[in-house]
XYZ file of C-alpha atoms in Angstrom:
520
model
C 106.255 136.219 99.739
C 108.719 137.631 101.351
C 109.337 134.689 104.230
C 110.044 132.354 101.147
C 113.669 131.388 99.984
C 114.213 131.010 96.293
C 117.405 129.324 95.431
C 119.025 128.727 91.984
C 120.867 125.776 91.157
C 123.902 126.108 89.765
C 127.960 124.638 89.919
C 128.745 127.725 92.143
C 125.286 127.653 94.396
C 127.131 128.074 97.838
C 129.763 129.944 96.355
C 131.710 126.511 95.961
C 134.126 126.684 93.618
C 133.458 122.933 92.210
C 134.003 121.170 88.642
C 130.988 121.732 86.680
C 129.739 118.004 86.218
C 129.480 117.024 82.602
C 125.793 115.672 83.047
C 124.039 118.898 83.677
C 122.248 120.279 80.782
C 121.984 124.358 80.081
C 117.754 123.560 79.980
C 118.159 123.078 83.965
C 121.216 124.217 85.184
C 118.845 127.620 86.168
C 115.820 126.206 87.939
C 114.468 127.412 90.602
C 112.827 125.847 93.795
C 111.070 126.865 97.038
C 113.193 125.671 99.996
C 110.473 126.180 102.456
C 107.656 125.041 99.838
C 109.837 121.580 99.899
C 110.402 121.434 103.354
C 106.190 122.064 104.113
C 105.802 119.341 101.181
C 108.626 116.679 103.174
C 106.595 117.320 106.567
C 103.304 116.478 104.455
C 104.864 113.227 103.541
C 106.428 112.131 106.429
C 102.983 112.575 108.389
C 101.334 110.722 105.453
C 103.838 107.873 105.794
C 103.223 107.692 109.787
C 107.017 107.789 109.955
C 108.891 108.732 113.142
C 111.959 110.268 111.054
C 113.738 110.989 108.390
C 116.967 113.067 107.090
C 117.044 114.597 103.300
C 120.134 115.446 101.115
C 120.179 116.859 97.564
C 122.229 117.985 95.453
C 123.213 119.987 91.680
C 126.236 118.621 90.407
C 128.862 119.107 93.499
C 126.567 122.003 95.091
C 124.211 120.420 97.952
C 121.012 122.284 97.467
C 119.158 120.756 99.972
C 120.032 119.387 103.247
C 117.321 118.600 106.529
C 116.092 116.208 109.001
C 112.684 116.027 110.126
C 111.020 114.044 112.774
C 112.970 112.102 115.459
C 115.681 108.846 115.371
C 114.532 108.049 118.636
C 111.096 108.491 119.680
C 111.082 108.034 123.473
C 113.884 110.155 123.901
C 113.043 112.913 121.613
C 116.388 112.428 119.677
C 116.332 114.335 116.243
C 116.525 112.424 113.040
C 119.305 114.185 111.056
C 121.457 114.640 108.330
C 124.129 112.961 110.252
C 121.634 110.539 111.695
C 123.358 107.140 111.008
C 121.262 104.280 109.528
C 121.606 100.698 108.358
C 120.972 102.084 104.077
C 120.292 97.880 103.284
C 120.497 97.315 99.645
C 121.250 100.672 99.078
C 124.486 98.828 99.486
C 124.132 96.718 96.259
C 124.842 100.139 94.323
C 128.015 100.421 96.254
C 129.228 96.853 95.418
C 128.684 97.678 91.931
C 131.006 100.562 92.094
C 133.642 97.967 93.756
C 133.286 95.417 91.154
C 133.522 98.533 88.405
C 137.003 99.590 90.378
C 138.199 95.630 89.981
C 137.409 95.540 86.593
C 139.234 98.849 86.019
C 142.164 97.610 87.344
C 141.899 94.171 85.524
C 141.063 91.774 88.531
C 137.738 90.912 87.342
C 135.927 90.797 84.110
C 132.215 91.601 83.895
C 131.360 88.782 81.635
C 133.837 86.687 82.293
C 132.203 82.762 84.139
C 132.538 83.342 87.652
C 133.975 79.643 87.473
C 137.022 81.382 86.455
C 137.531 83.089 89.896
C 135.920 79.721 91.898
C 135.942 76.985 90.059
C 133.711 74.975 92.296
C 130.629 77.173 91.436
C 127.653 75.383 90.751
C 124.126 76.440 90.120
C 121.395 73.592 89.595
C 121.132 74.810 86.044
C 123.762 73.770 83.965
C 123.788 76.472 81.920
C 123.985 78.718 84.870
C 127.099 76.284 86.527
C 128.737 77.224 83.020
C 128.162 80.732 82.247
C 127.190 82.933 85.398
C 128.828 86.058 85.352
C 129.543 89.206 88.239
C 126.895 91.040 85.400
C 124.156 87.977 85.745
C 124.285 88.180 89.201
C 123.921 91.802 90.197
C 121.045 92.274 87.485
C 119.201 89.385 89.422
C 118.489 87.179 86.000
C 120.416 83.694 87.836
C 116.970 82.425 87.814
C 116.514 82.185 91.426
C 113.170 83.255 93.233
C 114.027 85.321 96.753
C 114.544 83.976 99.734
C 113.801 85.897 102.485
C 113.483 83.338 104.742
C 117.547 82.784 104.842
C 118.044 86.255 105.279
C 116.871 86.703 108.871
C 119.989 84.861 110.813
C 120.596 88.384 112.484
C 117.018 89.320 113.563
C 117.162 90.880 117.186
C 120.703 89.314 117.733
C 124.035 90.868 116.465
C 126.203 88.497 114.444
C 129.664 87.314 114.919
C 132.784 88.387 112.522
C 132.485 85.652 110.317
C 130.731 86.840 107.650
C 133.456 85.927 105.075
C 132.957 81.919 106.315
C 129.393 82.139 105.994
C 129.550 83.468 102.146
C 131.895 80.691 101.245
C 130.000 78.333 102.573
C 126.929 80.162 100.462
C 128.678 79.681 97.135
C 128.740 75.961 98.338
C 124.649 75.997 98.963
C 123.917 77.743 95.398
C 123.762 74.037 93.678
C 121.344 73.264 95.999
C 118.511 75.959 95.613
C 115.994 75.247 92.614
C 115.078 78.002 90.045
C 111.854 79.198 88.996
C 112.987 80.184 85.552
C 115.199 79.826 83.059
C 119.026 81.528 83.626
C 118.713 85.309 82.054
C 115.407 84.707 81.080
C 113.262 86.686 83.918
C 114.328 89.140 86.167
C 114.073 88.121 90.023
C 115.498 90.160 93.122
C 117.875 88.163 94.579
C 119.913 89.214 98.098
C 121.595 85.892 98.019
C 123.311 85.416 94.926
C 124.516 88.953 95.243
C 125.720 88.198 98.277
C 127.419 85.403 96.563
C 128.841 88.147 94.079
C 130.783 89.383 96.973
C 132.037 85.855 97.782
C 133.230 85.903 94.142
C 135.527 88.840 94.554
C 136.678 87.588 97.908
C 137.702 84.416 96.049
C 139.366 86.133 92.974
C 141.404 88.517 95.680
C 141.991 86.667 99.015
C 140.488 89.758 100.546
C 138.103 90.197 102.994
C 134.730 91.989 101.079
C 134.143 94.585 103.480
C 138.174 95.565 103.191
C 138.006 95.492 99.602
C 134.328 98.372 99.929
C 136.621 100.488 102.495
C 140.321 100.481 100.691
C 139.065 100.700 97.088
C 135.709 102.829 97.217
C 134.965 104.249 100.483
C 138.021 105.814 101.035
C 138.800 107.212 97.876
C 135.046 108.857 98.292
C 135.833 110.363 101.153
C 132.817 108.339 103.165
C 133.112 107.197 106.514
C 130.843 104.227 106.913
C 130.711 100.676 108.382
C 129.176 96.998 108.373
C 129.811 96.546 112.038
C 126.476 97.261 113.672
C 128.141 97.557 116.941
C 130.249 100.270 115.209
C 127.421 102.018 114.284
C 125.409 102.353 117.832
C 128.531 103.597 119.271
C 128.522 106.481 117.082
C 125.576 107.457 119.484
C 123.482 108.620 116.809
C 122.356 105.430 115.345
C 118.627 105.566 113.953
C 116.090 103.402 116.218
C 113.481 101.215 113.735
C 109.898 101.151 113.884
C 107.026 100.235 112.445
C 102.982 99.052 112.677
C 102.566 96.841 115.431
C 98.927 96.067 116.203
C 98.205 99.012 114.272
C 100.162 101.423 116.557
C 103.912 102.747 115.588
C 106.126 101.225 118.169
C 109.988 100.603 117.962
C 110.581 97.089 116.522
C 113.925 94.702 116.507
C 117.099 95.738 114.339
C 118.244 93.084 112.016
C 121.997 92.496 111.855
C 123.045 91.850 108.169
C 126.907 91.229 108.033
C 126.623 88.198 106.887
C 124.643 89.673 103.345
C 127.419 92.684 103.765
C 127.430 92.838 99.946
C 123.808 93.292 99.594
C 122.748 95.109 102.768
C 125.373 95.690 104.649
C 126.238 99.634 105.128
C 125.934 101.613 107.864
C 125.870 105.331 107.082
C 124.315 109.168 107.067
C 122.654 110.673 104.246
C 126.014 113.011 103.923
C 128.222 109.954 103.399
C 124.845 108.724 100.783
C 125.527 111.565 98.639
C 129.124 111.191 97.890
C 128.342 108.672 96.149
C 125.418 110.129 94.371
C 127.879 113.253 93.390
C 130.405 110.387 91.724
C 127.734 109.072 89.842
C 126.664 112.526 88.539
C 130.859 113.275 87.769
C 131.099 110.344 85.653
C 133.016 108.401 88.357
C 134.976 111.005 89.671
C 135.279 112.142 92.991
C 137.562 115.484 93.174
C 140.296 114.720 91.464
C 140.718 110.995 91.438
C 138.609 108.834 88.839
C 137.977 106.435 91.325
C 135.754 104.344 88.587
C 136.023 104.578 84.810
C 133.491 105.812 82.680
C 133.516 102.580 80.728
C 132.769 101.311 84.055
C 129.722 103.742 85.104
C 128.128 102.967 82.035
C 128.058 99.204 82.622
C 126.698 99.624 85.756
C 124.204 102.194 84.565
C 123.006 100.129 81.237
C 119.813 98.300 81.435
C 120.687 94.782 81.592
C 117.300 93.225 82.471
C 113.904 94.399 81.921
C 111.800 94.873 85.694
C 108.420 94.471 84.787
C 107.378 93.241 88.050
C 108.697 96.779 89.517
C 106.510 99.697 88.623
C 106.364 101.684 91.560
C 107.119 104.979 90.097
C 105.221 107.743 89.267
C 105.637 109.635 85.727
C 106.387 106.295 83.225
C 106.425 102.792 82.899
C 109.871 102.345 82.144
C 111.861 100.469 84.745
C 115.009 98.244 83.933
C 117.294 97.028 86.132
C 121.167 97.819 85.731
C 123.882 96.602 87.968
C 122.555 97.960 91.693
C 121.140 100.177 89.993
C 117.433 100.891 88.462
C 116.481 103.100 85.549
C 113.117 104.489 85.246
C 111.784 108.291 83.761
C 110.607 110.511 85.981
C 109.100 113.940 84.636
C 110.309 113.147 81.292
C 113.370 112.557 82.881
C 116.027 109.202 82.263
C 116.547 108.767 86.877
C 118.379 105.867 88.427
C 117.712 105.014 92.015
C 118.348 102.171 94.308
C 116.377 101.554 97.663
C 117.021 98.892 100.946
C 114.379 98.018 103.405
C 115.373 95.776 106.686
C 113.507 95.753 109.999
C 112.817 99.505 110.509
C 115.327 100.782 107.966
C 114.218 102.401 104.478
C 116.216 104.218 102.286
C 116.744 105.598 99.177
C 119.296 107.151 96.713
C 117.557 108.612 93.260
C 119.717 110.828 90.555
C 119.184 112.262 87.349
C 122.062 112.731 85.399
C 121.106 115.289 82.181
C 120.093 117.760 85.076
C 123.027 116.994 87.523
C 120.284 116.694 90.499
C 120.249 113.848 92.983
C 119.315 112.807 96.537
C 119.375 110.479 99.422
C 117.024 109.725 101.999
C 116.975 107.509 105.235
C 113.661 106.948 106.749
C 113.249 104.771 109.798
C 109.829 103.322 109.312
C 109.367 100.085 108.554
C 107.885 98.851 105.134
C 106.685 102.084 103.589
C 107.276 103.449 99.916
C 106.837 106.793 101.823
C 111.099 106.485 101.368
C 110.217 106.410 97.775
C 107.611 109.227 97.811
C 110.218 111.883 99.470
C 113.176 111.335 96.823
C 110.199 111.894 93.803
C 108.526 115.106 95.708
C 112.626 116.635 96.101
C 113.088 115.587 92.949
C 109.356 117.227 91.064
C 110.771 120.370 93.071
C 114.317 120.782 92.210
C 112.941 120.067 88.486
C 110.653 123.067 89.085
C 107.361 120.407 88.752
C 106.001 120.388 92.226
C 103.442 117.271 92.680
C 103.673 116.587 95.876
C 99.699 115.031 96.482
C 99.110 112.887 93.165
C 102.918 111.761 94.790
C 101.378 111.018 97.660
C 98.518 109.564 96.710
C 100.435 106.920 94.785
C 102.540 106.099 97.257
C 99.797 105.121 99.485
C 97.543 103.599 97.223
C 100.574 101.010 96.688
C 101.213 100.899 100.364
C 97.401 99.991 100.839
C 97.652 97.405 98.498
C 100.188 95.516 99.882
C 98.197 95.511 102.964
C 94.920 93.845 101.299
C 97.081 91.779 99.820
C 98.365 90.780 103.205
C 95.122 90.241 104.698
C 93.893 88.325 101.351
C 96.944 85.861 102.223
C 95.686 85.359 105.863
C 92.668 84.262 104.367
C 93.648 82.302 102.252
C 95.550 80.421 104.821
C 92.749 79.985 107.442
C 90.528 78.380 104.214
C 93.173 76.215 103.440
C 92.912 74.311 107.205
C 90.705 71.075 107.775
C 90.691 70.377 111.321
C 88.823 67.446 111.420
C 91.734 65.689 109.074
C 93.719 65.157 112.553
C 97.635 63.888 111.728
C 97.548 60.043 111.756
C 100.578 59.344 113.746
C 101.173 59.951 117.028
C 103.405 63.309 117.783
C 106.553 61.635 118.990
C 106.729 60.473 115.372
C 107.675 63.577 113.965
C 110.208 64.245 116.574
C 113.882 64.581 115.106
C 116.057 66.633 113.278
C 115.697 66.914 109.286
C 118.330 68.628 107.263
C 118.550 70.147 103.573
C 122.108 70.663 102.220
C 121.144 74.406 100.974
C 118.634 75.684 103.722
C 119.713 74.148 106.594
C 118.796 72.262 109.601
C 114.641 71.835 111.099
C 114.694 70.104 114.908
C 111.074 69.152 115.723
C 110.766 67.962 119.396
C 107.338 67.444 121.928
C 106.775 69.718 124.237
C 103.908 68.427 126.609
C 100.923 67.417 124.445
C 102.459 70.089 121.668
C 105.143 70.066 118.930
C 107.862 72.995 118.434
C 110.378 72.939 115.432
C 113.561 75.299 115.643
C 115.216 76.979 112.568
C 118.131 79.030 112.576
C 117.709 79.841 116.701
C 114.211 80.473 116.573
C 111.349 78.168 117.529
C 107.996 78.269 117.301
C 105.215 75.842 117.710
C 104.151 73.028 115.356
C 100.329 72.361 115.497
C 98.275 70.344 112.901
C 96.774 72.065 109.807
C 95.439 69.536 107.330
C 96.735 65.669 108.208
C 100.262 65.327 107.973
C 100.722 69.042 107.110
C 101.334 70.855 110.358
C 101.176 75.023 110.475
C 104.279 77.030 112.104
C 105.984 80.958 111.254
C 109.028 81.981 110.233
C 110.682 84.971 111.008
C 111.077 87.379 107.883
C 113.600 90.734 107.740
C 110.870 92.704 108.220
C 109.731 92.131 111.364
C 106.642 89.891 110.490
C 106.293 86.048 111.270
C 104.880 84.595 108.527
C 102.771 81.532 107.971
C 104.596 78.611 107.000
C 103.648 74.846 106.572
C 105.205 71.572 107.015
C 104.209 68.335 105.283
C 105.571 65.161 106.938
C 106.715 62.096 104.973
C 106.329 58.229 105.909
C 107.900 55.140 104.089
C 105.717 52.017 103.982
C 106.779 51.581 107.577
C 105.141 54.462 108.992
C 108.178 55.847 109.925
C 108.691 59.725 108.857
C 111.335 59.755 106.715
C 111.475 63.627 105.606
C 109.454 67.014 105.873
C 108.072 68.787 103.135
C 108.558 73.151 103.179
C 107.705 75.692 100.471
C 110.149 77.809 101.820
C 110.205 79.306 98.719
C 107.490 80.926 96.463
C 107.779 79.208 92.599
C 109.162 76.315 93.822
C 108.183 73.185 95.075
C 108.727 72.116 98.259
C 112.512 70.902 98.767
C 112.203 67.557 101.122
C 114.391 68.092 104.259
C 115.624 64.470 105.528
C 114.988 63.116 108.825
C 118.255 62.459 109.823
C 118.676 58.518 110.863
C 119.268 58.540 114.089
C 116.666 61.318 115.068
């Protein structure tokens, strides 16, 4: 066909003279792919997927193979999504603050097993054994014990945050002692923003430097990648990706979420060129030109499978799928792949690499909670292996998408079944009034309003209105742009008097007690 490009991946595929990365085997170092057969296949997904945009970057070793945007960054004004489309990559960012911890530890600041006490000695976890012997390695592998809390992520929904971001993880690595675990310490992996968030606190403590100095002096720079946490920075680049997502079943642009405060977890702003710098480092064994800007002890750490991630199998081609430090490892077509992804309010990305073939890529996708993000870097990747599967892809992708919809709905229902309106609250409203506080999650208000109640959390407020007796329904605002149901179960002394609130803020926990604060 003559219309159809061929290209052949190899260390000189632009005529670049490069250093051959180590990585790439002989067995692939000569496969061929259809550049317009991908791009077709990309469309298909992105249509599939419903999403507005999306830009693409791949590459062999140093060579980028592969490099397109598709679909727009800004809908209503017919903006093109691009390869230099900037994007908020979320915890894309935790494989970045891996690399700066690996750095540190090359250069004897940190240790990766060494109690995290050592750097702060005021850390304390609710679990002894996790006050005594947390390490940088426990918490970026997500075994501290800790179920997620989405809930405390959302302080920069539709509002951008001050520059104090450094304040509000110290005070963090106070609230840790005050969060109860589900499990054990190392005994069950669980995806955890905040404590890696807290990792970054850790480093700020051991150095007296600001985290997001420490990401632009010691990695950024030295890998050539211009980037940012500052999301004012970012829009006034004037090409900074819009979000959007399903809103009453019709794509429509939805509110950013500002995450400086969880800058180690989710805090980058970048393109998909910057992404694959550090992709290309990873595939050089830490090198980037001609400066080892991390050791290969270090790479290896971060790329070892620390803790088994049953819980994750979203891939298609094997079951395998551990968890290293930011970092996940999985096979794909036979393959041994790591990959990383972030999802906030309207931003999904993704950064996937294979290392014995010296192929990688990065994607940014701004549609809101979609493993379509996913889907793209495994249909570039089936094509630059030469194993095109772009619908049984596709088809996966969706199928888990759909699920988490029925799953959604199954929870709605769940929660109108649970309600018993005729078991009215007992006391009258102005008893609930006041302000109740919990030392790790913060401050409720509950005041009247009229005949009604409203509680405010964090800024937001929304109304309080009886469920079953003294439990009362209300939302709370999660990262991705959904209020969720949340309840709130009222406690009296012998008096009558409320003395305390009930939340299950948490899943796996029980419901910490918030105090009604005495003179409320």
């Amino acid at each position: 066909m003559p219309n159809r490009r061929e290209f052949i991946l190899t260390s000189t595929t632009f005529g670049v003279s490069a250093l051959a990365t180590p990585a790439i085997s002989a067995s692939h170092s000569s496969s061929r792919f259809d550049v317009d057969a991908l791009r077709d296949d990309l469309e298909k997904v992105l249509g599939a997927f419903s999403a507005p945009g999306m830009a693409v970057v791949a590459c062999s070793g140093e060579d980028i193979v592969f490099r397109e945007g598709f679909g727009f960054r800004d809908v209503t004004r017919n903006e093109p999504f691009t390869p230099e489309t900037v994007m908020l990559v979320a915890s894309t960012t935790k494989s970045y603050t891996a690399g700066l911890v690996g750095g540190l530890v090359d250069d004897g600041i940190v240790s990766w097993d060494t109690p995290v006490r050592e750097y702060f000695p005021d850390f304390q976890m609710m679990d002894p054994s996790a006050t005594r012997d947390m390490t940088l390695t426990d918490m970026m592998c997500h075994r501290s014990g800790l179920p997620y809390h989405e809930n405390l992520l959302a302080h920069g929904v539709a509002r951008e945050l001050p520059d104090d971001g450094r304040d509000f993880r110290r005070h963090l690595l106070d609230r840790l002692q005050h969060f109860a675990p589900s499990h054990s310490f190392r005994n069950h992996f669980q995806y955890q923003d905040i404590i890696y968030t807290s990792a970054g606190a850790i480093l700020e403590a051991a150095t007296g430097e600001f985290f997001e100095d420490l990401m632009q002096e010691r990695l950024l720079d030295r890998l050539g990648v211009k980037a940012t946490f500052v999301r004012a920075e970012a829009t006034a680049t004037g090409r900074l990706a819009k979000g959007y997502g399903l809103v009453d079943g019709q794509i429509k642009e939805i509110e950013f979420c500002d995450t400086r405060y969880f800058a180690p977890t989710a805090g980058l702003y970048m393109t998909a060129d910057e992404m694959i710098k550090w992709i290309k480092c990873h595939l050089a064994n830490g090198r980037a030109g001609d400066d080892q800007v991390i050791s290969e002890e270090s790479i290896s750490w971060i790329r070892r499978s620390h803790m088994p991630a049953e819980v994750f199998r979203p891939l298609v081609g094997g079951a395998l799928y551990n968890y290293g430090l930011g970092l996940a490892q999985s096979m794909f077509m036979g393959h041994l792949t790591f990959d990383h992804g972030g999802s906030f309010n309207g931003a999904r990305t993704s950064i996937a690499f294979v290392p014995d073939t010296g192929l990688g890529v990065a994607v940014l996708m701004n549609m809101n909670l979609t493993n379509g993000v996913i889907a793209t870097h495994q249909v570039v990747l089936a094509h630059l292996l030469g194993e095109p599967d772009t619908d049984r892809i596709i088809a996966h992708f969706l199928a888990l998408d759909q699920a988490r919809t029925e799953g959604e709905a199954a929870a709605e229902a769940a929660f109108e079944a649970g309600r018993n309106s005729a078991n009215q609250p007992r006391l009258p409203f102005d008893a609930y009034e006041g302000t109740y506080h919990h030392p790790g999650y913060g401050t409720f208000v509950v005041k009247r309003q009229g005949d009604a109640l409203l509680q405010t959390f964090d800024g937001r407020s929304f109304p309080l209105e009886p469920y079953d007796g003294e439990t009362f329904e209300t939302k709370y605002q999660s990262t991705e742009n959904h209020l969720h149901h949340m309840t709130m179960t009222f406690e009296s002394g012998t008096d009558d008097r409320v003395d305390g609130v009930r939340v299950p803020i948490v899943p796996g926990i029980a419901p910490p007690k918030f105090a009604k604060q005495r003179d409320s």
